Structures are given as C-alpha cells and as structure tokens.
Amino acid sequence: MSQSISAQSLDHSTLHHNVQGFQNVGMQPKQAGSFFGAMKTWLTAERNQPKPQVELPVHSIDMDELQATEQDRVYRLGHSSMLLKLDGQLILLDPVFSERASPVSFAGPKRFHPAPTSLEQLPYIDWVMISHDHYDHLDKASIKALKNKVGHFVVPLRVGDYLRDWGVADDKIVELDWWQSFKVNGIEVHATPTQHFSGRCLLDRNQTLWASYVIQSSRQNIYFSGDSGYFDGFKAIGERFGPFDLAMVETGAYSEQWADIHMLPEQSVQAAKDLQAKAMLPIHNSTFDLAMHDWYEPLERARTHAAALIQALVTPEMGQGLDLSNLPAQTPWWHAYMPAEAQTTGELAVSR
C-alpha cells in the first residue's frame, strides 16, 4: 500500500478565523437562545415518546464478512457514527461507543440501543474522521481505545490537540481547515464548511473548528455533514464536488430555537438536494435524546419531505450493511416502534 500523503489548500479563506477562535461566515448563531428559554421549552414540551419503549432493531456486524467483501459498504452504528468500506479501506466517522454522550459516565444522554459492534471487535481502521469536538461526536473513551489500530485521524483545526492529550501519535493526526484536502492510498478527503460551533465546556467556546467532509474513492463520492444549520454552503459544496452517490446529512436533535446550528428535517432534505445527492441517509437521530422532539420524528419528517421533493432516501436499521453500488429504497422501519396512536392515526406531533 502506498504511504504517500499529500495535503493541499483548495481555496483557503481566513474569514472564519478571528482572534477569539473560529466563527461561521456571514452570521453568528443564537445557539439555542437564552438558557432559561431553552429550559422552559424542554420542561413544557409535549412529546409522545422521547425514547423508544421497546428495543430497536440492531444488526451485529460480521467483521469477518466485512473484511472479506469487495463491495463498498456503509453501516449505521448509531447517532452520527458511521462505518464505511471504500476501496478495501475501513473508515469510521464520528465514532461514539460510550454509553452516554456526556463528559461523565454516570449522567447525561444515554443510548437507546447497543452499538452494532464493540471497539474490541473492530479490526484495523484506515481512517477515523471527526467533524467537531462535541461529546456526541468526539468521544474520549472511543479515541483512546482506537488509537493503536488506526492509520490516520482526520480532524478540523485544533481538534488534534485533544487527540494528542489522549495519547494518539502526532504522525497519525491530520488537521484540516475548510477547503483543505488530504489523500492517501487512493482515497481523498476534503474538509468543507458547516454552520455550527464548538466547545466541550463553558470556557472553550469556538476554540476548535467544525467541518463536514467529502470522501472520494475510485468508485464512490460520499458526503458527511457533521452538524450544521441550513446555509448556502451546501449548494457551494454540491457545485464544487457533486453530484454525490450518498450524502449522510444531520437530521435530528433540532428545534426552531436553534435551527441556525441544527437543521430541521425539511431543511436537511433541501440540503441533500443542494448537494446534488443521488441518495440521502439521515443521521444524528435514533440513539440519544438531545432535543424536544419524539425519537422517531426526525426520520418521519424527513421521509415525508423527501417524498415531496422527490429526493431518494436511504434509512438502514442500526448495523445493517448496505452495498453502496446498489442502495435500496428507504424502509420506514421505525413505524413498527412508534406509539400505537401514531401508527393508527398517522399523526405526528411536530416539535417547535
């Protein structure tokens, strides 16, 4: 395998850098409004089912079969954690294997379902890619467990400092700014903008960059959104790098109070259209309770709007492997796990 590595700037701009850290271009997000307003909404929100009341379907991933197949494949591991096989290489996106998306193990949002595989079962991983430093995307325990069996960690600017503190070798870490790229062994990754923010405590707001990724192999052109509000960057990315065979787009943990940093499902589908995605896979849902909507609402609203916009949707169950060269039509698997009244009436309580 070739070990030649190249990194180049495609269109480097410093508009998103300032003396305090990083910022979005053209706007500053409200980031959920006031604390008291957000708490009031959380406490008074009417929800049918914040968490599933029965076990959700989870497929155990056969690692021997995964390593043996020559297919390009995609697996949902939960929330925004994804496993790809492209050109024989394994890529992990935002791996979160911990029980909670939290700075502590005893409190915070808890998983609805187990991961389809364990950290111990994972074979050698060629790439780990992190979109930003929030706890539901950058998981310290997962990184520490993976550090000795990963070829390269690709992260936005300054996120690499966390990895170094957690024992990841410096020569494994590639930090990218927006519109920069990295290529090794025939796969090229481009870091692209999102409209979001960063920080793991109250004192480090926006000290690291946030990003989405374009992943290009010999047969596939893939997009991974990370977290973002809806913005014109999706169209710019689509014009530069599209069309995409698959776009994994954030669809969950939203509210109209913070729509500038977390898209509503209808905006997520429009983002897929802007990206020129042949198929959209909704991520950032069905694993943690992080907002004021029912657990199944993101998928159902995306399904409805995708039908209206004639956008192909792919909705695998957790751990279900899909052949990227022959993606199936979406299956609304969540219908069987929704509350009985929602299944009977077809009503959907939309959070605001």
Tab-separated table of C-alpha atoms in Angstrom:
chain	number	residue	atom	x	y	z
A	1	MET	CA	0.000	0.000	0.000
A	2	SER	CA	1.265	3.425	-0.918
A	3	GLN	CA	2.153	5.659	2.009
A	4	SER	CA	2.465	8.870	0.004
A	5	ILE	CA	0.426	11.624	1.601
A	6	SER	CA	-0.474	14.982	0.151
A	7	ALA	CA	-2.375	17.861	1.690
A	8	GLN	CA	-3.299	20.901	-0.320
A	9	SER	CA	-5.387	24.014	0.123
A	10	LEU	CA	-8.133	24.324	-2.477
A	11	ASP	CA	-9.487	27.755	-1.654
A	12	HIS	CA	-8.231	28.727	1.771
A	13	SER	CA	-10.048	31.616	3.410
A	14	THR	CA	-9.442	33.136	6.836
A	15	LEU	CA	-12.906	34.685	7.093
A	16	HIS	CA	-13.868	32.050	9.665
A	17	HIS	CA	-10.821	32.750	11.888
A	18	ASN	CA	-10.699	35.563	14.422
A	19	VAL	CA	-8.636	36.437	17.476
A	20	GLN	CA	-11.090	34.628	19.743
A	21	GLY	CA	-11.046	31.413	17.695
A	22	PHE	CA	-13.363	30.359	14.875
A	23	GLN	CA	-16.658	31.653	13.574
A	24	ASN	CA	-19.259	30.998	10.916
A	25	VAL	CA	-19.020	33.057	7.751
A	26	GLY	CA	-21.737	35.661	7.392
A	27	MET	CA	-23.607	35.028	10.658
A	28	GLN	CA	-23.249	34.298	14.349
A	29	PRO	CA	-25.676	31.636	15.595
A	30	LYS	CA	-28.026	32.182	18.517
A	31	GLN	CA	-27.070	28.688	19.768
A	32	ALA	CA	-30.436	27.823	21.331
A	33	GLY	CA	-31.441	31.247	22.581
A	34	SER	CA	-31.325	32.015	26.292
A	35	PHE	CA	-30.640	29.269	28.814
A	36	PHE	CA	-33.905	29.914	30.632
A	37	GLY	CA	-35.878	29.942	27.387
A	38	ALA	CA	-34.387	26.633	26.368
A	39	MET	CA	-35.085	25.075	29.788
A	40	LYS	CA	-38.687	26.284	29.703
A	41	THR	CA	-39.196	24.751	26.281
A	42	TRP	CA	-37.602	21.480	27.408
A	43	LEU	CA	-39.741	21.218	30.547
A	44	THR	CA	-43.017	22.138	28.842
A	45	ALA	CA	-42.587	20.267	25.545
A	46	GLU	CA	-45.332	17.752	24.839
A	47	ARG	CA	-43.894	14.555	23.465
A	48	ASN	CA	-45.436	11.171	22.778
A	49	GLN	CA	-42.237	9.198	23.142
A	50	PRO	CA	-38.892	10.901	23.871
A	51	LYS	CA	-37.268	7.435	23.963
A	52	PRO	CA	-38.306	4.115	22.417
A	53	GLN	CA	-40.395	1.980	24.735
A	54	VAL	CA	-39.223	-1.269	23.151
A	55	GLU	CA	-35.857	-2.470	21.874
A	56	LEU	CA	-34.940	-1.088	18.460
A	57	PRO	CA	-33.582	-3.458	15.792
A	58	VAL	CA	-29.785	-3.709	15.841
A	59	HIS	CA	-27.806	-5.968	13.495
A	60	SER	CA	-24.499	-7.345	14.736
A	61	ILE	CA	-21.796	-6.630	12.153
A	62	ASP	CA	-19.924	-9.707	10.948
A	63	MET	CA	-16.362	-8.406	10.865
A	64	ASP	CA	-15.018	-11.451	9.005
A	65	GLU	CA	-17.600	-10.909	6.271
A	66	LEU	CA	-16.884	-7.170	6.190
A	67	GLN	CA	-13.163	-7.711	5.758
A	68	ALA	CA	-13.674	-10.361	3.082
A	69	THR	CA	-16.151	-8.484	0.887
A	70	GLU	CA	-15.000	-6.454	-2.102
A	71	GLN	CA	-18.150	-4.332	-2.029
A	72	ASP	CA	-18.136	-0.696	-0.999
A	73	ARG	CA	-20.395	-0.686	2.059
A	74	VAL	CA	-21.971	1.618	4.652
A	75	TYR	CA	-23.216	0.820	8.177
A	76	ARG	CA	-25.034	2.983	10.717
A	77	LEU	CA	-23.547	2.442	14.181
A	78	GLY	CA	-25.830	4.957	15.918
A	79	HIS	CA	-26.384	8.721	16.054
A	80	SER	CA	-23.786	10.120	13.595
A	81	SER	CA	-21.326	7.233	13.937
A	82	MET	CA	-20.833	5.538	10.573
A	83	LEU	CA	-18.611	2.762	9.251
A	84	LEU	CA	-17.625	2.770	5.583
A	85	LYS	CA	-15.689	0.327	3.458
A	86	LEU	CA	-14.288	2.019	0.348
A	87	ASP	CA	-11.670	0.530	-1.975
A	88	GLY	CA	-10.938	-2.097	0.659
A	89	GLN	CA	-10.257	0.518	3.370
A	90	LEU	CA	-12.282	0.986	6.566
A	91	ILE	CA	-13.381	4.467	7.603
A	92	LEU	CA	-15.024	5.406	10.913
A	93	LEU	CA	-16.944	8.679	11.095
A	94	ASP	CA	-17.557	10.379	14.475
A	95	PRO	CA	-17.188	7.121	16.459
A	96	VAL	CA	-19.090	7.274	19.758
A	97	PHE	CA	-19.218	3.892	21.507
A	98	SER	CA	-19.727	5.150	25.065
A	99	GLU	CA	-22.993	4.542	26.891
A	100	ARG	CA	-23.579	8.281	27.291
A	101	ALA	CA	-22.851	11.361	25.174
A	102	SER	CA	-21.506	13.237	28.144
A	103	PRO	CA	-18.320	14.385	29.904
A	104	VAL	CA	-19.114	11.905	32.707
A	105	SER	CA	-20.103	8.234	32.659
A	106	PHE	CA	-22.846	8.466	35.296
A	107	ALA	CA	-25.070	11.209	33.827
A	108	GLY	CA	-26.137	12.685	30.516
A	109	PRO	CA	-27.966	11.376	27.438
A	110	LYS	CA	-27.943	7.569	27.434
A	111	ARG	CA	-28.012	5.329	24.372
A	112	PHE	CA	-31.343	3.893	23.217
A	113	HIS	CA	-29.629	0.810	21.813
A	114	PRO	CA	-26.285	-1.005	21.942
A	115	ALA	CA	-23.699	-0.418	19.242
A	116	PRO	CA	-23.776	-2.999	16.411
A	117	THR	CA	-20.149	-3.863	17.188
A	118	SER	CA	-17.718	-3.226	20.005
A	119	LEU	CA	-14.450	-1.370	19.993
A	120	GLU	CA	-12.692	-4.648	20.738
A	121	GLN	CA	-14.251	-6.360	17.716
A	122	LEU	CA	-13.210	-3.655	15.279
A	123	PRO	CA	-10.297	-4.616	13.026
A	124	TYR	CA	-7.597	-2.202	11.868
A	125	ILE	CA	-9.233	1.065	10.773
A	126	ASP	CA	-7.560	3.029	7.986
A	127	TRP	CA	-9.274	6.337	8.721
A	128	VAL	CA	-11.095	7.909	11.662
A	129	MET	CA	-12.728	11.229	10.815
A	130	ILE	CA	-14.113	13.652	13.407
A	131	SER	CA	-16.444	16.504	12.445
A	132	HIS	CA	-16.171	18.581	15.643
A	133	ASP	CA	-15.466	18.374	19.353
A	134	HIS	CA	-18.946	17.988	20.913
A	135	TYR	CA	-19.402	14.954	23.142
A	136	ASP	CA	-21.840	13.212	20.800
A	137	HIS	CA	-19.186	13.322	18.033
A	138	LEU	CA	-15.789	13.273	19.768
A	139	ASP	CA	-15.767	10.522	22.387
A	140	LYS	CA	-12.626	10.372	24.534
A	141	ALA	CA	-13.048	6.725	25.548
A	142	SER	CA	-13.542	5.627	21.942
A	143	ILE	CA	-10.493	7.538	20.694
A	144	LYS	CA	-8.279	6.128	23.451
A	145	ALA	CA	-9.430	2.593	22.661
A	146	LEU	CA	-8.866	3.065	18.917
A	147	LYS	CA	-5.581	4.962	18.952
A	148	ASN	CA	-3.307	1.955	18.346
A	149	LYS	CA	-5.291	0.412	15.473
A	150	VAL	CA	-5.992	3.440	13.284
A	151	GLY	CA	-3.892	4.651	10.351
A	152	HIS	CA	-4.956	8.310	10.255
A	153	PHE	CA	-7.182	10.553	12.330
A	154	VAL	CA	-8.579	13.396	10.181
A	155	VAL	CA	-9.945	16.293	12.236
A	156	PRO	CA	-10.703	20.020	11.887
A	157	LEU	CA	-8.150	22.579	13.064
A	158	ARG	CA	-7.093	22.332	16.734
A	159	VAL	CA	-9.219	19.219	17.413
A	160	GLY	CA	-5.938	17.346	17.121
A	161	ASP	CA	-4.872	18.807	20.481
A	162	TYR	CA	-7.474	16.615	22.211
A	163	LEU	CA	-6.178	13.529	20.440
A	164	ARG	CA	-2.575	14.253	21.385
A	165	ASP	CA	-3.616	14.683	25.030
A	166	TRP	CA	-5.339	11.265	24.831
A	167	GLY	CA	-2.230	9.509	23.556
A	168	VAL	CA	-2.692	9.495	19.781
A	169	ALA	CA	0.657	9.682	17.999
A	170	ASP	CA	1.226	13.039	16.334
A	171	ASP	CA	2.165	11.478	12.979
A	172	LYS	CA	-1.295	9.882	12.782
A	173	ILE	CA	-3.159	13.195	13.119
A	174	VAL	CA	-4.138	15.295	10.098
A	175	GLU	CA	-5.763	18.665	10.903
A	176	LEU	CA	-7.642	20.370	8.075
A	177	ASP	CA	-9.104	23.803	7.555
A	178	TRP	CA	-12.188	24.301	5.388
A	179	TRP	CA	-11.446	23.591	1.720
A	180	GLN	CA	-8.243	21.708	2.505
A	181	SER	CA	-7.716	18.115	1.375
A	182	PHE	CA	-5.754	15.033	2.327
A	183	LYS	CA	-5.046	11.998	0.161
A	184	VAL	CA	-3.531	8.612	0.918
A	185	ASN	CA	-3.801	5.175	-0.734
A	186	GLY	CA	-6.176	6.420	-3.421
A	187	ILE	CA	-8.815	7.967	-1.138
A	188	GLU	CA	-9.083	11.753	-0.931
A	189	VAL	CA	-10.847	13.670	1.826
A	190	HIS	CA	-11.861	17.328	1.629
A	191	ALA	CA	-12.860	19.292	4.744
A	192	THR	CA	-15.804	21.543	3.903
A	193	PRO	CA	-17.745	24.197	5.859
A	194	THR	CA	-20.700	23.762	8.156
A	195	GLN	CA	-22.673	26.309	10.155
A	196	HIS	CA	-22.205	25.240	13.749
A	197	PHE	CA	-19.985	25.885	16.797
A	198	SER	CA	-17.597	24.019	19.086
A	199	GLY	CA	-16.674	23.601	22.733
A	200	ARG	CA	-16.630	20.918	25.422
A	201	CYS	CA	-17.122	23.257	28.408
A	202	LEU	CA	-18.205	26.817	29.152
A	203	LEU	CA	-14.698	28.228	28.768
A	204	ASP	CA	-13.614	26.883	25.369
A	205	ARG	CA	-16.358	28.066	23.018
A	206	ASN	CA	-15.241	28.022	19.365
A	207	GLN	CA	-11.578	27.311	20.109
A	208	THR	CA	-11.633	24.415	17.619
A	209	LEU	CA	-13.051	24.279	14.100
A	210	TRP	CA	-16.111	22.302	12.936
A	211	ALA	CA	-16.393	20.727	9.491
A	212	SER	CA	-18.147	18.404	7.088
A	213	TYR	CA	-16.314	16.018	4.750
A	214	VAL	CA	-16.258	14.953	1.123
A	215	ILE	CA	-14.839	11.432	0.738
A	216	GLN	CA	-13.773	10.388	-2.761
A	217	SER	CA	-12.674	6.851	-3.668
A	218	SER	CA	-12.246	5.171	-7.041
A	219	ARG	CA	-15.948	4.272	-7.192
A	220	GLN	CA	-17.778	6.491	-4.707
A	221	ASN	CA	-18.299	10.169	-3.948
A	222	ILE	CA	-19.610	10.486	-0.390
A	223	TYR	CA	-20.622	13.459	1.796
A	224	PHE	CA	-20.782	13.538	5.607
A	225	SER	CA	-22.385	16.627	7.114
A	226	GLY	CA	-21.334	16.607	10.743
A	227	ASP	CA	-23.638	19.130	12.454
A	228	SER	CA	-24.974	22.233	10.750
A	229	GLY	CA	-27.750	24.710	10.373
A	230	TYR	CA	-29.078	25.133	6.852
A	231	PHE	CA	-26.922	27.558	4.846
A	232	ASP	CA	-25.752	28.324	1.330
A	233	GLY	CA	-22.598	26.290	1.873
A	234	PHE	CA	-24.445	23.120	0.879
A	235	LYS	CA	-25.041	24.478	-2.589
A	236	ALA	CA	-21.401	25.596	-2.861
A	237	ILE	CA	-20.188	22.131	-1.835
A	238	GLY	CA	-22.554	20.498	-4.316
A	239	GLU	CA	-21.370	22.734	-7.126
A	240	ARG	CA	-17.708	22.032	-6.368
A	241	PHE	CA	-17.780	18.330	-5.536
A	242	GLY	CA	-21.211	16.936	-6.514
A	243	PRO	CA	-23.108	15.020	-7.513
A	244	PHE	CA	-22.763	12.659	-4.551
A	245	ASP	CA	-23.591	8.967	-4.586
A	246	LEU	CA	-24.610	9.255	-0.932
A	247	ALA	CA	-24.999	12.203	1.436
A	248	MET	CA	-25.169	11.446	5.162
A	249	VAL	CA	-26.984	14.520	6.469
A	250	GLU	CA	-27.758	15.604	10.025
A	251	THR	CA	-31.478	15.050	10.723
A	252	GLY	CA	-32.192	15.168	14.443
A	253	ALA	CA	-31.668	16.988	17.771
A	254	TYR	CA	-33.241	20.160	16.405
A	255	SER	CA	-35.587	22.927	17.470
A	256	GLU	CA	-36.724	26.114	15.807
A	257	GLN	CA	-34.940	27.875	18.694
A	258	TRP	CA	-31.576	26.675	17.353
A	259	ALA	CA	-32.303	25.997	13.681
A	260	ASP	CA	-29.289	28.107	12.722
A	261	ILE	CA	-26.971	25.399	14.126
A	262	HIS	CA	-29.132	22.241	13.771
A	263	MET	CA	-31.304	21.872	10.682
A	264	LEU	CA	-34.975	20.989	10.787
A	265	PRO	CA	-35.690	17.755	8.855
A	266	GLU	CA	-37.202	19.634	5.921
A	267	GLN	CA	-34.021	21.700	5.687
A	268	SER	CA	-31.918	18.537	5.837
A	269	VAL	CA	-33.717	17.174	2.782
A	270	GLN	CA	-33.252	20.500	0.993
A	271	ALA	CA	-29.557	20.354	1.888
A	272	ALA	CA	-29.355	16.957	0.159
A	273	LYS	CA	-30.943	18.499	-2.931
A	274	ASP	CA	-28.454	21.388	-2.798
A	275	LEU	CA	-25.602	18.893	-2.523
A	276	GLN	CA	-26.866	17.084	-5.634
A	277	ALA	CA	-27.133	13.844	-3.656
A	278	LYS	CA	-28.385	10.792	-5.516
A	279	ALA	CA	-29.407	9.395	-2.121
A	280	MET	CA	-29.649	10.870	1.382
A	281	LEU	CA	-29.087	8.953	4.626
A	282	PRO	CA	-30.443	10.808	7.695
A	283	ILE	CA	-28.015	10.718	10.649
A	284	HIS	CA	-27.860	12.313	14.136
A	285	ASN	CA	-31.048	10.554	15.260
A	286	SER	CA	-32.447	7.420	16.967
A	287	THR	CA	-29.655	6.943	19.550
A	288	PHE	CA	-29.671	9.807	22.106
A	289	ASP	CA	-32.399	12.119	23.442
A	290	LEU	CA	-30.839	15.518	22.735
A	291	ALA	CA	-33.814	17.746	21.874
A	292	MET	CA	-37.537	18.299	22.425
A	293	HIS	CA	-38.924	16.035	19.715
A	294	ASP	CA	-40.034	12.402	19.774
A	295	TRP	CA	-37.269	9.953	18.909
A	296	TYR	CA	-38.932	8.913	15.631
A	297	GLU	CA	-39.926	12.408	14.458
A	298	PRO	CA	-36.728	13.233	12.503
A	299	LEU	CA	-36.999	10.152	10.293
A	300	GLU	CA	-40.724	10.585	9.721
A	301	ARG	CA	-40.496	14.273	8.815
A	302	ALA	CA	-37.544	13.575	6.509
A	303	ARG	CA	-39.480	10.750	4.840
A	304	THR	CA	-42.478	12.993	4.196
A	305	HIS	CA	-40.424	15.888	2.801
A	306	ALA	CA	-38.170	13.649	0.719
A	307	ALA	CA	-41.260	12.277	-0.994
A	308	ALA	CA	-42.459	15.829	-1.697
A	309	LEU	CA	-39.094	16.884	-3.159
A	310	ILE	CA	-38.510	13.566	-4.972
A	311	GLN	CA	-35.294	13.002	-3.023
A	312	ALA	CA	-34.167	9.384	-2.702
A	313	LEU	CA	-33.860	8.408	0.961
A	314	VAL	CA	-31.911	5.523	2.500
A	315	THR	CA	-32.848	4.551	6.067
A	316	PRO	CA	-30.986	1.447	7.249
A	317	GLU	CA	-31.505	-0.110	10.655
A	318	MET	CA	-28.529	0.084	13.015
A	319	GLY	CA	-25.780	-2.266	11.890
A	320	GLN	CA	-27.495	-3.155	8.619
A	321	GLY	CA	-24.862	-3.230	5.864
A	322	LEU	CA	-25.721	-1.616	2.535
A	323	ASP	CA	-23.942	-2.054	-0.798
A	324	LEU	CA	-23.078	1.476	-1.924
A	325	SER	CA	-23.271	0.477	-5.584
A	326	ASN	CA	-26.848	-0.750	-5.167
A	327	LEU	CA	-28.542	1.233	-2.412
A	328	PRO	CA	-32.051	0.011	-1.561
A	329	ALA	CA	-35.182	2.111	-1.389
A	330	GLN	CA	-35.868	3.503	2.072
A	331	THR	CA	-37.806	1.339	4.522
A	332	PRO	CA	-39.677	3.114	7.372
A	333	TRP	CA	-38.584	0.542	9.963
A	334	TRP	CA	-39.374	2.959	12.810
A	335	HIS	CA	-43.125	2.710	12.152
A	336	ALA	CA	-43.239	-0.610	13.995
A	337	TYR	CA	-41.742	1.035	17.103
A	338	MET	CA	-43.771	4.243	17.216
A	339	PRO	CA	-46.616	4.696	19.751
A	340	ALA	CA	-49.797	2.864	18.833
A	341	GLU	CA	-51.784	6.090	18.430
A	342	ALA	CA	-49.223	7.471	15.971
A	343	GLN	CA	-49.324	4.254	13.952
A	344	THR	CA	-53.112	4.201	13.919
A	345	THR	CA	-53.827	7.829	13.110
A	346	GLY	CA	-50.699	8.702	11.168
A	347	GLU	CA	-50.455	11.886	13.240
A	348	LEU	CA	-47.067	13.338	14.009
A	349	ALA	CA	-46.581	15.789	16.846
A	350	VAL	CA	-44.113	18.245	15.329
A	351	SER	CA	-41.819	19.968	17.824
A	352	ARG	CA	-41.369	23.724	17.535
